[in-house]
PDB file of C-alpha atoms in Angstrom:
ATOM      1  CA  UNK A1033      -6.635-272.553 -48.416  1.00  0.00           C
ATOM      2  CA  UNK A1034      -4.262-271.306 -46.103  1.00  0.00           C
ATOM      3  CA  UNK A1035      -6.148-268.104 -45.306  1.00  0.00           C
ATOM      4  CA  UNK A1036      -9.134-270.841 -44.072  1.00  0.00           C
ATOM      5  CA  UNK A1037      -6.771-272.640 -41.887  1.00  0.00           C
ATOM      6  CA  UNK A1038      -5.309-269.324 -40.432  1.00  0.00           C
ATOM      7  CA  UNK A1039      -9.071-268.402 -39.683  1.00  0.00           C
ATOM      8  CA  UNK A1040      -9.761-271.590 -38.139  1.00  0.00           C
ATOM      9  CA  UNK A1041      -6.779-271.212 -35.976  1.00  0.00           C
ATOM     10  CA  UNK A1042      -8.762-268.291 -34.435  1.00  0.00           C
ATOM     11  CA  UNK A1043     -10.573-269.499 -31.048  1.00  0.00           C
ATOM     12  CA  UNK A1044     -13.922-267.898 -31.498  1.00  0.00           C
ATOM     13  CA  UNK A1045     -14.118-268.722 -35.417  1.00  0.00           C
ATOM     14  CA  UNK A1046     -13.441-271.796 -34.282  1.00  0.00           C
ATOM     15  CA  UNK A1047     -16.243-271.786 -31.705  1.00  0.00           C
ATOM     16  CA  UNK A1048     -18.721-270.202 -34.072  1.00  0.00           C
ATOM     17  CA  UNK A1049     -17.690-273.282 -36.557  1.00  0.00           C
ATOM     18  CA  UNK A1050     -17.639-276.127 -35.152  1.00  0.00           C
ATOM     19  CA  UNK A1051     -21.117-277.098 -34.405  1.00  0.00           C
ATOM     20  CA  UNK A1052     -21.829-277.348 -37.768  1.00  0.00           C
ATOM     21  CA  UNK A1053     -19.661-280.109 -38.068  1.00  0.00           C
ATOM     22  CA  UNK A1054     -20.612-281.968 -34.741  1.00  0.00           C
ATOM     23  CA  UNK A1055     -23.769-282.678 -35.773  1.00  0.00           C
ATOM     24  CA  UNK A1056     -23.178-283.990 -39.346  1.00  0.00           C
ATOM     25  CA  UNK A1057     -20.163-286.129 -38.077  1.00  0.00           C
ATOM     26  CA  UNK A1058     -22.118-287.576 -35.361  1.00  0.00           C
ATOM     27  CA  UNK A1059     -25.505-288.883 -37.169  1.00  0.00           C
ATOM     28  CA  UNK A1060     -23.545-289.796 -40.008  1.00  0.00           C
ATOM     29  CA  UNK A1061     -21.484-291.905 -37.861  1.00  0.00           C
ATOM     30  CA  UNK A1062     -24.310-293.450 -35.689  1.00  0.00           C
ATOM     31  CA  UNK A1063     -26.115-294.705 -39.378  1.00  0.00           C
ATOM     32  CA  UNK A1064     -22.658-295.689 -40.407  1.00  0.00           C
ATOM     33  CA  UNK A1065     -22.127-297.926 -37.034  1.00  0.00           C
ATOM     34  CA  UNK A1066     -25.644-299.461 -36.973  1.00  0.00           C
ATOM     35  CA  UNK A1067     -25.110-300.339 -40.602  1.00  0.00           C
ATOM     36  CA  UNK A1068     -21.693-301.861 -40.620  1.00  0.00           C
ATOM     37  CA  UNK A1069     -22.330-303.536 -36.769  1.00  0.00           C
ATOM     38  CA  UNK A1070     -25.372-305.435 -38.077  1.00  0.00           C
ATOM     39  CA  UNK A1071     -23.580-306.793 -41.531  1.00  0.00           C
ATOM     40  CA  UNK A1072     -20.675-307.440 -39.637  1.00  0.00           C
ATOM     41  CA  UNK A1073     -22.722-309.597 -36.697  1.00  0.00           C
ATOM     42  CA  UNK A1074     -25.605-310.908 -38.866  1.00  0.00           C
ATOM     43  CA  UNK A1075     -24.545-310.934 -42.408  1.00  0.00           C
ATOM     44  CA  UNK A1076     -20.818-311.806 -42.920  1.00  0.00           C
ATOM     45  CA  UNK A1077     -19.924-315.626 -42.958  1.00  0.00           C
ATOM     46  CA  UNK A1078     -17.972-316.835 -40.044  1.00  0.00           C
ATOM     47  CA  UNK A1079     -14.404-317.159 -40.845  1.00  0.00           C
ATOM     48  CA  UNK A1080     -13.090-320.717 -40.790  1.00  0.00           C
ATOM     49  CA  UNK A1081     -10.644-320.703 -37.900  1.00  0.00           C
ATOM     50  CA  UNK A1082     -12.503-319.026 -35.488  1.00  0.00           C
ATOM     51  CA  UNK A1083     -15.877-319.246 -36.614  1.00  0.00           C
ATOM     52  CA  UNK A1084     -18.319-316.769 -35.037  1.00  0.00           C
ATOM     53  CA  UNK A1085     -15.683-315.212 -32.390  1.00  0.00           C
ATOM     54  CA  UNK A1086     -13.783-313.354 -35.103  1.00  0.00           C
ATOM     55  CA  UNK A1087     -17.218-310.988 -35.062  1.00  0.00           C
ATOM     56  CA  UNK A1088     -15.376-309.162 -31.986  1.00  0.00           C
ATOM     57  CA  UNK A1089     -12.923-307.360 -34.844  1.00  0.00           C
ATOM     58  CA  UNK A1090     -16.629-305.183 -35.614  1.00  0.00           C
ATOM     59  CA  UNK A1091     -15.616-303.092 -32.461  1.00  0.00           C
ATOM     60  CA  UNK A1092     -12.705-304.148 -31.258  1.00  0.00           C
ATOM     61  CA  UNK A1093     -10.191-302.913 -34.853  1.00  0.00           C
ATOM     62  CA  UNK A1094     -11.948-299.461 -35.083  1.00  0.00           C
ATOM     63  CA  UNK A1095     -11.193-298.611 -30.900  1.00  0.00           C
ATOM     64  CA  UNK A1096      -7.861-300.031 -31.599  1.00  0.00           C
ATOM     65  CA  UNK A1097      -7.166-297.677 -34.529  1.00  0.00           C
ATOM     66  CA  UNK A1098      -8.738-295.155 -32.684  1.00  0.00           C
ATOM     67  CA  UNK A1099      -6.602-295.071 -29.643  1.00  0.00           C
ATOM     68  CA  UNK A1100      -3.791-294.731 -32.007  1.00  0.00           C
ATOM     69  CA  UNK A1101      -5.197-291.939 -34.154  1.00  0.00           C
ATOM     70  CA  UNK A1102      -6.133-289.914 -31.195  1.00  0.00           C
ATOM     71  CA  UNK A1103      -2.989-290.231 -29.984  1.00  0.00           C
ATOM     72  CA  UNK A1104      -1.272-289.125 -33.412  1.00  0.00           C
ATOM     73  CA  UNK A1105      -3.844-285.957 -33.067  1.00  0.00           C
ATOM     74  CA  UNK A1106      -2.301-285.073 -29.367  1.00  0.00           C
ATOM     75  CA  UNK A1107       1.151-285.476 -30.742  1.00  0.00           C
ATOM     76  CA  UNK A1108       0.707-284.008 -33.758  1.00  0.00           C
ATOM     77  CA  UNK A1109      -1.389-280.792 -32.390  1.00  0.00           C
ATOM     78  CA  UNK A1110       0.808-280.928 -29.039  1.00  0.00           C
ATOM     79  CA  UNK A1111       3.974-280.580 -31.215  1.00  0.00           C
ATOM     80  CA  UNK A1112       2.437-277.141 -33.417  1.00  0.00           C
ATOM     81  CA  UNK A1113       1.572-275.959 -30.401  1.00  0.00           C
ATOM     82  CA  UNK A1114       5.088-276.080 -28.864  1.00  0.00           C
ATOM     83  CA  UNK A1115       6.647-274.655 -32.045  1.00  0.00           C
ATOM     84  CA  UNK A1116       4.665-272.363 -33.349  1.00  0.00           C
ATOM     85  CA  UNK A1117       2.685-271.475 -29.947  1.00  0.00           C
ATOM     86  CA  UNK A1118      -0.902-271.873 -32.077  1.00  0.00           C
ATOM     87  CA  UNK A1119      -3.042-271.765 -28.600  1.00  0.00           C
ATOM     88  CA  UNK A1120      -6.023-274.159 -30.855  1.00  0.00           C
ATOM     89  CA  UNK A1121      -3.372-276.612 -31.155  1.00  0.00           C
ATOM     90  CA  UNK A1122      -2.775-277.263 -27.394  1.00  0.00           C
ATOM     91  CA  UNK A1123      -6.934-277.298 -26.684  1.00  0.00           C
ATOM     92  CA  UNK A1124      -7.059-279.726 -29.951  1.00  0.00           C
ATOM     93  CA  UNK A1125      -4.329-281.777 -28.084  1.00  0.00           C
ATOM     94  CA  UNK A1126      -5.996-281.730 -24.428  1.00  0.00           C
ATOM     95  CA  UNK A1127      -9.437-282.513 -26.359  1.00  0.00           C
ATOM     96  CA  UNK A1128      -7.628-285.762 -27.210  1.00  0.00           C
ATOM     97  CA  UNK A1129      -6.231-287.231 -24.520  1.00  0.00           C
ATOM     98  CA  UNK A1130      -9.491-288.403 -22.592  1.00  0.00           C
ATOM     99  CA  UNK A1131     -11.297-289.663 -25.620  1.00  0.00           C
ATOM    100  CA  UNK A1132      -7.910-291.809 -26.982  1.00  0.00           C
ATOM    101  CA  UNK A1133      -7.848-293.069 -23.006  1.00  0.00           C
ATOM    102  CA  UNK A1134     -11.577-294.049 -23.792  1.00  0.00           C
ATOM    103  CA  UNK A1135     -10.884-296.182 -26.829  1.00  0.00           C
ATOM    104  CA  UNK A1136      -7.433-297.712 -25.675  1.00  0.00           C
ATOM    105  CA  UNK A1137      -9.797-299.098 -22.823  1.00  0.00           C
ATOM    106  CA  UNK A1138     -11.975-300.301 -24.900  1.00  0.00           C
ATOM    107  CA  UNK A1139      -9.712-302.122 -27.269  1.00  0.00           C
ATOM    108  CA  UNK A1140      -7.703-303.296 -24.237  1.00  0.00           C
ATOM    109  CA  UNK A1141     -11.164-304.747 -22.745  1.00  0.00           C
ATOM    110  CA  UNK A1142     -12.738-306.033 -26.242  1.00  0.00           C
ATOM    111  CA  UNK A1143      -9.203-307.435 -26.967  1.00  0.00           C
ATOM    112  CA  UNK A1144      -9.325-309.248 -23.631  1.00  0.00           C
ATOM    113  CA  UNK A1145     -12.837-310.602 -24.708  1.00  0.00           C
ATOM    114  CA  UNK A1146     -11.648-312.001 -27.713  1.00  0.00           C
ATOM    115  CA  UNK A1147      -8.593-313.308 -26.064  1.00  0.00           C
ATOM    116  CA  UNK A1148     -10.283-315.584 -23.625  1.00  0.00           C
ATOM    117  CA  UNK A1149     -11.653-317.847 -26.530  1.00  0.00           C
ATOM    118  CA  UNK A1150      -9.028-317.593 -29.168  1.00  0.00           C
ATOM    119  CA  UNK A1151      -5.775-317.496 -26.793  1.00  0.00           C
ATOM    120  CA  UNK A1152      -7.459-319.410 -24.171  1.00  0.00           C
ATOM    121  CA  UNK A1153      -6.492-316.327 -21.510  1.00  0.00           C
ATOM    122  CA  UNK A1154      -8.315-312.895 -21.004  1.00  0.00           C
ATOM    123  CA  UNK A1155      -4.798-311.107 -20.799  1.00  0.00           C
ATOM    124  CA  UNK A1156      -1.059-312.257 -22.020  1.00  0.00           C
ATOM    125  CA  UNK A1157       1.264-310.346 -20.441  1.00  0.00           C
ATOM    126  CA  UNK A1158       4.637-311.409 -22.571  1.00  0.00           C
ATOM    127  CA  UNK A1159       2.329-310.528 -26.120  1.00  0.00           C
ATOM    128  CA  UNK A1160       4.086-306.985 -27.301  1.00  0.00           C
ATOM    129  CA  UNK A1161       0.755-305.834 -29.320  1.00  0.00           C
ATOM    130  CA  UNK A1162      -1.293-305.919 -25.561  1.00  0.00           C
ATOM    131  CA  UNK A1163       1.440-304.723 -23.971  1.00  0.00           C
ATOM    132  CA  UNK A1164       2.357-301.440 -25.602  1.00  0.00           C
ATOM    133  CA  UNK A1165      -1.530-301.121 -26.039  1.00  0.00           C
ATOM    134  CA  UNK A1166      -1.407-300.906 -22.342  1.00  0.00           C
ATOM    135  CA  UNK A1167       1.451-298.634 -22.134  1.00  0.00           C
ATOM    136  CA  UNK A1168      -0.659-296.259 -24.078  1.00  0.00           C
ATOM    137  CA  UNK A1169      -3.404-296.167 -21.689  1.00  0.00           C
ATOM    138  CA  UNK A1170      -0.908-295.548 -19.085  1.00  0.00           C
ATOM    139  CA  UNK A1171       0.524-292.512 -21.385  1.00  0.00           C
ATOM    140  CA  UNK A1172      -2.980-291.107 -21.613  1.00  0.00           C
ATOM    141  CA  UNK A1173      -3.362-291.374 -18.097  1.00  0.00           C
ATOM    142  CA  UNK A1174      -0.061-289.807 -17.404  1.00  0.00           C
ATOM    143  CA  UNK A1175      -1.030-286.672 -20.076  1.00  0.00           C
ATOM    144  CA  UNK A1176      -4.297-285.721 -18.510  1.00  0.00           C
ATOM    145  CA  UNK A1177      -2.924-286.597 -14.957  1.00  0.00           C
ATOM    146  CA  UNK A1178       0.086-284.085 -15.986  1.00  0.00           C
ATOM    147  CA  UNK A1179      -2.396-281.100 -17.167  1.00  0.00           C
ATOM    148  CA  UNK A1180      -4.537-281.307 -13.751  1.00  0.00           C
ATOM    149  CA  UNK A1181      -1.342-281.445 -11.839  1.00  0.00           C
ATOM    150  CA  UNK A1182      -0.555-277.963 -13.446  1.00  0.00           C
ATOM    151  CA  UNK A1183      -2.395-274.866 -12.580  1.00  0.00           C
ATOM    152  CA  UNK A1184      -1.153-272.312 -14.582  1.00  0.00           C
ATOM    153  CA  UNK A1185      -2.675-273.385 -18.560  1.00  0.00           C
ATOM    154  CA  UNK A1186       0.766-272.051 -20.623  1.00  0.00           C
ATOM    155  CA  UNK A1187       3.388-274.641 -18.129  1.00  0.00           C
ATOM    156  CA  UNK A1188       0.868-277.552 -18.817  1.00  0.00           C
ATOM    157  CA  UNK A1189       0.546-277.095 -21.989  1.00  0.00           C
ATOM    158  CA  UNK A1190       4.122-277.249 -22.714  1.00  0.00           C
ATOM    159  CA  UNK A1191       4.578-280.147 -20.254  1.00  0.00           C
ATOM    160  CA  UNK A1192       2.585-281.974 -21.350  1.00  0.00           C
ATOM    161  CA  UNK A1193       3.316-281.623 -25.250  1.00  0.00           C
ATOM    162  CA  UNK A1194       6.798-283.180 -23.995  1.00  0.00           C
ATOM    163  CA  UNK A1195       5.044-286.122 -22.737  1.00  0.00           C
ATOM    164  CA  UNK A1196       2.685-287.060 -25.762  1.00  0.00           C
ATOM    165  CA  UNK A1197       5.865-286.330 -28.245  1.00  0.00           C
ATOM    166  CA  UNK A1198       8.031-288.645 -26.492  1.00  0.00           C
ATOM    167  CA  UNK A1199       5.265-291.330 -26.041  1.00  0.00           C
ATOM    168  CA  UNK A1200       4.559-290.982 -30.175  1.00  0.00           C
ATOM    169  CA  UNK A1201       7.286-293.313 -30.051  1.00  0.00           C
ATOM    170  CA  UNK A1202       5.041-296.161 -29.117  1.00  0.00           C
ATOM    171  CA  UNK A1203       3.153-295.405 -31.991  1.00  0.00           C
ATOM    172  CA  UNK A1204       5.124-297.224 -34.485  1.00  0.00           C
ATOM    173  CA  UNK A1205       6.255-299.937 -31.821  1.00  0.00           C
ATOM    174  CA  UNK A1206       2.186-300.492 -31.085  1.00  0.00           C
ATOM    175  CA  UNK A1207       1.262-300.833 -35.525  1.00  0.00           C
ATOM    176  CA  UNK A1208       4.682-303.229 -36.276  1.00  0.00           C
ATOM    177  CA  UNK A1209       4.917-305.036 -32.775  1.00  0.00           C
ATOM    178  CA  UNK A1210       2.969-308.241 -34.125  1.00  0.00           C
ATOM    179  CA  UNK A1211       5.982-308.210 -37.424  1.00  0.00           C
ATOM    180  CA  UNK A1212       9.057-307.481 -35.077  1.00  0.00           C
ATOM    181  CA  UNK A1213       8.397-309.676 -32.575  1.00  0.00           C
ATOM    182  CA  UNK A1214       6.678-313.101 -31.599  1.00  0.00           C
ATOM    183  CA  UNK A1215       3.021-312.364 -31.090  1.00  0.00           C
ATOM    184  CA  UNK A1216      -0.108-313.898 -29.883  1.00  0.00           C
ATOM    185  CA  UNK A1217      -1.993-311.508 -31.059  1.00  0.00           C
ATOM    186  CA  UNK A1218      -2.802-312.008 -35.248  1.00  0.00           C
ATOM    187  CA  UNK A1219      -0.796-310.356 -37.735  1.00  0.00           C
ATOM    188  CA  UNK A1220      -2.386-307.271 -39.539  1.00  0.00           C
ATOM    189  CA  UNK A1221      -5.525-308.345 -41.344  1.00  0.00           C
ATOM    190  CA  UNK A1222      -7.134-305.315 -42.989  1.00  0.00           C
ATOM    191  CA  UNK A1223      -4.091-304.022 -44.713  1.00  0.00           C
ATOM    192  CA  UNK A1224      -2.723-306.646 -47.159  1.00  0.00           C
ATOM    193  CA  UNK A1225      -6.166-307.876 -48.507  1.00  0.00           C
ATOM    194  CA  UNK A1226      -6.276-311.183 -46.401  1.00  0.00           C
ATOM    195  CA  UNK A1227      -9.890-311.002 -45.755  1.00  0.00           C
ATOM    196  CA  UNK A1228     -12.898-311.544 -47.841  1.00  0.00           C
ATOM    197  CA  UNK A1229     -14.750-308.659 -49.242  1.00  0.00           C
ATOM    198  CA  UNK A1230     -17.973-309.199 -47.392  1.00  0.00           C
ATOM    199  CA  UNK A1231     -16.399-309.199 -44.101  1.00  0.00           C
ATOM    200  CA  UNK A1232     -14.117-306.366 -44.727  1.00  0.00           C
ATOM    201  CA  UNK A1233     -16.881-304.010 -46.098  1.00  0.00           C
ATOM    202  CA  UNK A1234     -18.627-303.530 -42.804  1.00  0.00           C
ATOM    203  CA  UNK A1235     -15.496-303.396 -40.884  1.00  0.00           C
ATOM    204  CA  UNK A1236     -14.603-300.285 -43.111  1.00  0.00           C
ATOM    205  CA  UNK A1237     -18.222-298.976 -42.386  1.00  0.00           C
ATOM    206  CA  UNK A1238     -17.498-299.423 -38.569  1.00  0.00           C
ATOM    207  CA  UNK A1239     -13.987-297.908 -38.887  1.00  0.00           C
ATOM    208  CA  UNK A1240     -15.642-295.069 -40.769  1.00  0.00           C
ATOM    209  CA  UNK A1241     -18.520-294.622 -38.336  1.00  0.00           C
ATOM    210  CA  UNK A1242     -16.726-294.415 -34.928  1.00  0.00           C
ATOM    211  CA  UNK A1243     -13.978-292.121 -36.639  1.00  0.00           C
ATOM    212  CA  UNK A1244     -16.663-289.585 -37.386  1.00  0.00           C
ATOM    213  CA  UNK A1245     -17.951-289.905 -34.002  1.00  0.00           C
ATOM    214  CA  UNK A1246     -14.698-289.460 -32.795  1.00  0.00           C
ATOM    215  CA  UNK A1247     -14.555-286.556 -34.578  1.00  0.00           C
ATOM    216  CA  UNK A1248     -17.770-285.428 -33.760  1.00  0.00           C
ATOM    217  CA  UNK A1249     -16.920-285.774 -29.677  1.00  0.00           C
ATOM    218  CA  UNK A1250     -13.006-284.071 -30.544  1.00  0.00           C
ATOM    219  CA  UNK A1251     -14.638-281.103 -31.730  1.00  0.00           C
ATOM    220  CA  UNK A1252     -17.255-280.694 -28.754  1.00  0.00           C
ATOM    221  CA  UNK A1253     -14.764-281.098 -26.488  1.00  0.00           C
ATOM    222  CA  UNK A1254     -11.905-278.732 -28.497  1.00  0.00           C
ATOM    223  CA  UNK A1255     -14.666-276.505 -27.942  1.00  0.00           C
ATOM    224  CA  UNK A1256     -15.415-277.033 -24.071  1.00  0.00           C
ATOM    225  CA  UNK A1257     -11.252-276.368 -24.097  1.00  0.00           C
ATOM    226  CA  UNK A1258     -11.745-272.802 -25.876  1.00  0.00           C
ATOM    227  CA  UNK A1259     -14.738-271.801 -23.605  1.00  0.00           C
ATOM    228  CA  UNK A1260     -12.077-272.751 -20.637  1.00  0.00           C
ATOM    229  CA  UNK A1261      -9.021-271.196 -22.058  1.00  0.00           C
ATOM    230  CA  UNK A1262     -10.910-267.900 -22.994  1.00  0.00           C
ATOM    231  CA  UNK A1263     -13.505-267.259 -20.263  1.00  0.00           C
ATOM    232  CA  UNK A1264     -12.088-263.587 -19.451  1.00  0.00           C
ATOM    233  CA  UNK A1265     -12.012-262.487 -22.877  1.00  0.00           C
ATOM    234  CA  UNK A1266     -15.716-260.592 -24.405  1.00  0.00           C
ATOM    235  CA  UNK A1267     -16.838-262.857 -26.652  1.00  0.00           C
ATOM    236  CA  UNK A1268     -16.866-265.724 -24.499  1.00  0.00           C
ATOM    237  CA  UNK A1269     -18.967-263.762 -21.926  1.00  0.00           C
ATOM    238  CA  UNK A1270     -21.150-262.956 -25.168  1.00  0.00           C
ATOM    239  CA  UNK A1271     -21.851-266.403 -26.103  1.00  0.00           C
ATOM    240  CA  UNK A1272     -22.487-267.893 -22.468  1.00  0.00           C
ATOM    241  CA  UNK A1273     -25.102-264.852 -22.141  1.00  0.00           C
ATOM    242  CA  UNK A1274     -26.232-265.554 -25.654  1.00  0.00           C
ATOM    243  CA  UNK A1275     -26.403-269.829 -23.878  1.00  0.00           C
ATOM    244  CA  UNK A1276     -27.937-269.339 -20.847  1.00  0.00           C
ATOM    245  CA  UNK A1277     -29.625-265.924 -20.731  1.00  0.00           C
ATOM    246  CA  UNK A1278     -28.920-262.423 -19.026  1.00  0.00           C
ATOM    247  CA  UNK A1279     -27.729-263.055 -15.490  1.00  0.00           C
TER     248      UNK A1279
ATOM    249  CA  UNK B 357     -23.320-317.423 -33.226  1.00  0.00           C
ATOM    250  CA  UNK B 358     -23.444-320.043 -31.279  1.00  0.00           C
ATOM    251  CA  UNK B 359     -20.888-320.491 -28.887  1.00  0.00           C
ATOM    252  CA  UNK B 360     -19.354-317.639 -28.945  1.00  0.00           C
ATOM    253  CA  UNK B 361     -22.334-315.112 -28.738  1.00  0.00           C
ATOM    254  CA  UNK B 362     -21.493-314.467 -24.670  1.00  0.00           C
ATOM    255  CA  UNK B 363     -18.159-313.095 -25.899  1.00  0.00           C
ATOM    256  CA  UNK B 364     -19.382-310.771 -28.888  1.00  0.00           C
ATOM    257  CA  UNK B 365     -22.315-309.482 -27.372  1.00  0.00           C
ATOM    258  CA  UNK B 366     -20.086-308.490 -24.144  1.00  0.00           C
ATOM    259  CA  UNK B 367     -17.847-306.653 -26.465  1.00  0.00           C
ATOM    260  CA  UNK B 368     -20.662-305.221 -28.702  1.00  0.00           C
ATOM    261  CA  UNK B 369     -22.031-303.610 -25.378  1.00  0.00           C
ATOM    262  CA  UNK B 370     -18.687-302.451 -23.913  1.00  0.00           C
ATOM    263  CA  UNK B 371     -17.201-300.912 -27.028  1.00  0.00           C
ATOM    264  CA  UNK B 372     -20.596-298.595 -27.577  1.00  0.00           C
ATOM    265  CA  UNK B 373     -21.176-298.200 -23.750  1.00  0.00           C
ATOM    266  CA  UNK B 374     -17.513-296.744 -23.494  1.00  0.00           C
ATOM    267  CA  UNK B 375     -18.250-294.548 -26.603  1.00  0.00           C
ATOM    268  CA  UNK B 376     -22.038-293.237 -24.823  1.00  0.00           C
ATOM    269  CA  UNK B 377     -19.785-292.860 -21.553  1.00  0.00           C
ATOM    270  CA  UNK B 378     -17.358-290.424 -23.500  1.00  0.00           C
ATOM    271  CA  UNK B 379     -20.465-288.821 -25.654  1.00  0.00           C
ATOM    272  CA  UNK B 380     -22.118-287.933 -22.451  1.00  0.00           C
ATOM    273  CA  UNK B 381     -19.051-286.647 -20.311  1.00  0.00           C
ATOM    274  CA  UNK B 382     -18.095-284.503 -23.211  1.00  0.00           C
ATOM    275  CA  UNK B 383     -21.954-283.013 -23.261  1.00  0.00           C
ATOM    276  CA  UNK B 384     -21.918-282.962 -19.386  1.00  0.00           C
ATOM    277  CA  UNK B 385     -18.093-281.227 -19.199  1.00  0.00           C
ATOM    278  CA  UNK B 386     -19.356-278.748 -21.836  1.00  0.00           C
ATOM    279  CA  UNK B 387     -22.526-277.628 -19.527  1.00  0.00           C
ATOM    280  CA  UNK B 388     -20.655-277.534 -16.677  1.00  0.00           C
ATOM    281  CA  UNK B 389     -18.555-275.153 -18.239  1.00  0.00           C
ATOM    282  CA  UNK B 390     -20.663-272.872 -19.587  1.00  0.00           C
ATOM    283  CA  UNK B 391     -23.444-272.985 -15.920  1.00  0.00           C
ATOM    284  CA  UNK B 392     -20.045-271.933 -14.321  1.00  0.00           C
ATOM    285  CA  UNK B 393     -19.167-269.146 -16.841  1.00  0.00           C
ATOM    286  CA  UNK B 394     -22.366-267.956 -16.454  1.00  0.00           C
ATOM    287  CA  UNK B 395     -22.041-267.936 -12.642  1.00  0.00           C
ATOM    288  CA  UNK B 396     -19.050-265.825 -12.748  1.00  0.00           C
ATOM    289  CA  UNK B 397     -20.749-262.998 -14.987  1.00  0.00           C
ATOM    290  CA  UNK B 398     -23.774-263.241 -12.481  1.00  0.00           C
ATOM    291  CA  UNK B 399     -21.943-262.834  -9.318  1.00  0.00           C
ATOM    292  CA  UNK B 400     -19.631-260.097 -11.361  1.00  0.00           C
ATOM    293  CA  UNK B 401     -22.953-258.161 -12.025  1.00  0.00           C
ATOM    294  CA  UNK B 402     -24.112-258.118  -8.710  1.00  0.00           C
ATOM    295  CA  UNK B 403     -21.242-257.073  -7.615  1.00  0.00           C
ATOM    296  CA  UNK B 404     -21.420-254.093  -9.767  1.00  0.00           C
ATOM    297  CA  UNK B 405     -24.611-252.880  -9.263  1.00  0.00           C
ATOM    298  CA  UNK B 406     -24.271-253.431  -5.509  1.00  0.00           C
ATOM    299  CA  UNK B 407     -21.354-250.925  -6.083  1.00  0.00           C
ATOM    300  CA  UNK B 408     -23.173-248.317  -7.884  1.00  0.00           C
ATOM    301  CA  UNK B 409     -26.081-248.535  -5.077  1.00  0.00           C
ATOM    302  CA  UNK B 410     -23.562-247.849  -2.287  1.00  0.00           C
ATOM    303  CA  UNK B 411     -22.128-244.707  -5.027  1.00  0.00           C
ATOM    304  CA  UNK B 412     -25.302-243.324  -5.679  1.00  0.00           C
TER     305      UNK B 412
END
């Protein structure tokens, strides 16, 4: 076990690797999204409080949980890579950033959607849940704006695994926000077993789907971040002849 | 879904044209990277057999 993990650690292992993976995780995922976005818009029941509206939830929970778990992956993968100087760990972590910034937007935008008929406003700007949603956009930002800023690849990487460790605080404050304080925004619906079976299941399909696209797109890119990182060494001039032919 | 179906089908579209956006920018980033690689190792070459033509 560990002697796989050690090998995957390697960059061009990794390199070799990967597309294996990419592929699987991302036609899985699209059958997994077409299945669970058509039960969840043309075969659950509407709920009865907000009726057809509460269909939003099909998109809106999985780039919500998304933005959160690609933002535990750059913390997590930004923190090994400031301890124990793994150089995959700081490409996984830079992978990250833009496709979390991707799905915060989205769940900031779908969330404003679903706002303007429930709340009665697109955007409430006392509500804690759409407020540190928004600070974590603005982290994002701040990460990848933070690694351009930065020529030299070893100073960014460590400056910028600062910033996503500190901002993993906003982690917790983002999941509990609607329990600690008053909220607008509903209380947590999938955990707890509040809703009905047949409008849960294709949420979970949904959740399921975009994760392994998420996955699929983090290892594409973690890979895009190797080519970058390594483009002196042999191998890497190896495989791009091997990609585009014999100069 | 009635009254609502503006608002769903407005998030339906954003949510998987934000997740296209980010599948084809990933794709795109990738190329780049690799047309530019290549580039390098091009220009390198040429550069090296312009030097052995000048040796020999």
């Amino acid at each position: 076990m560990w002697k796989f993990f050690h090998k995957l650690a390697s960059p061009p292992h990794f390199y070799r690797l990967a597309p294996r993976f990419v592929l699987g995780f991302g036609v899985v995922g699209c059958v997994l999204i077409g299945w669970g976005t058509y039960a969840g818009l043309f075969l659950a029941p509407p709920d009865y409080q907000q009726k057809d509206a509460f269909r939003i939830i099909y998109v809106h929970v999985p780039a919500a949980y998304l933005s959160m778990m690609a933002y535990s992956i750059m913390a997590i993968s930004a923190g090994i890579g400031l301890i124990w100087r793994m150089k995959l760990a700081h490409s996984v972590a830079a992978a990250a950033a833009p496709l979390g910034a991707w799905f915060t937007f989205s769940a900031l935008v779908t969330g404003a959607i679903w706002g303007r008929p429930m709340w009665g406003t697109w955007w409430e700007w006392g509500d804690p849940r759409v407020m540190s949603e928004l600070l974590m956009l603005f982290l994002y930002i701040g990460y990848i704006a933070l690694r351009v800023a930065i020529d030299e690849i070893g100073k960014a990487d460590k400056a910028s695994a600062v910033l996503a460790l500190v901002g993993a605080v906003n982690i917790p404050i983002i999941h509990y926000s609607v329990e600690w304080w008053t909220s607008v925004h509903q209380g947590q619906t999938v955990v707890g077993g509040k809703m009905a079976p047949e409008m849960l299941q294709p949420l979970l399909l949904n959740i399921l789907g975009f994760t392994l696209l998420f996955g699929a797109m983090l290892l594409y890119r973690v890979r895009t971040e190797v080519l970058h990182r390594e483009r002196r060494s042999r191998w890497v001039k190896a495989e791009v002849l091997q990609t585009v032919g014999a100069p | 879904m009635g009254e609502y179906g503006g608002y769903i089908w407005s998030s339906v579209s954003i949510a998987f044209a934000v997740v296209l956006i980010a599948a084809v920018q990933s794709v795109l980033r990738h190329r780049a990277m690799m047309a530019d690689i290549g580039r390098r190792l091009s220009a390198l070459q040429q550069e090296n057999d312009s030097t052995k033509e000048r040796e020999s």
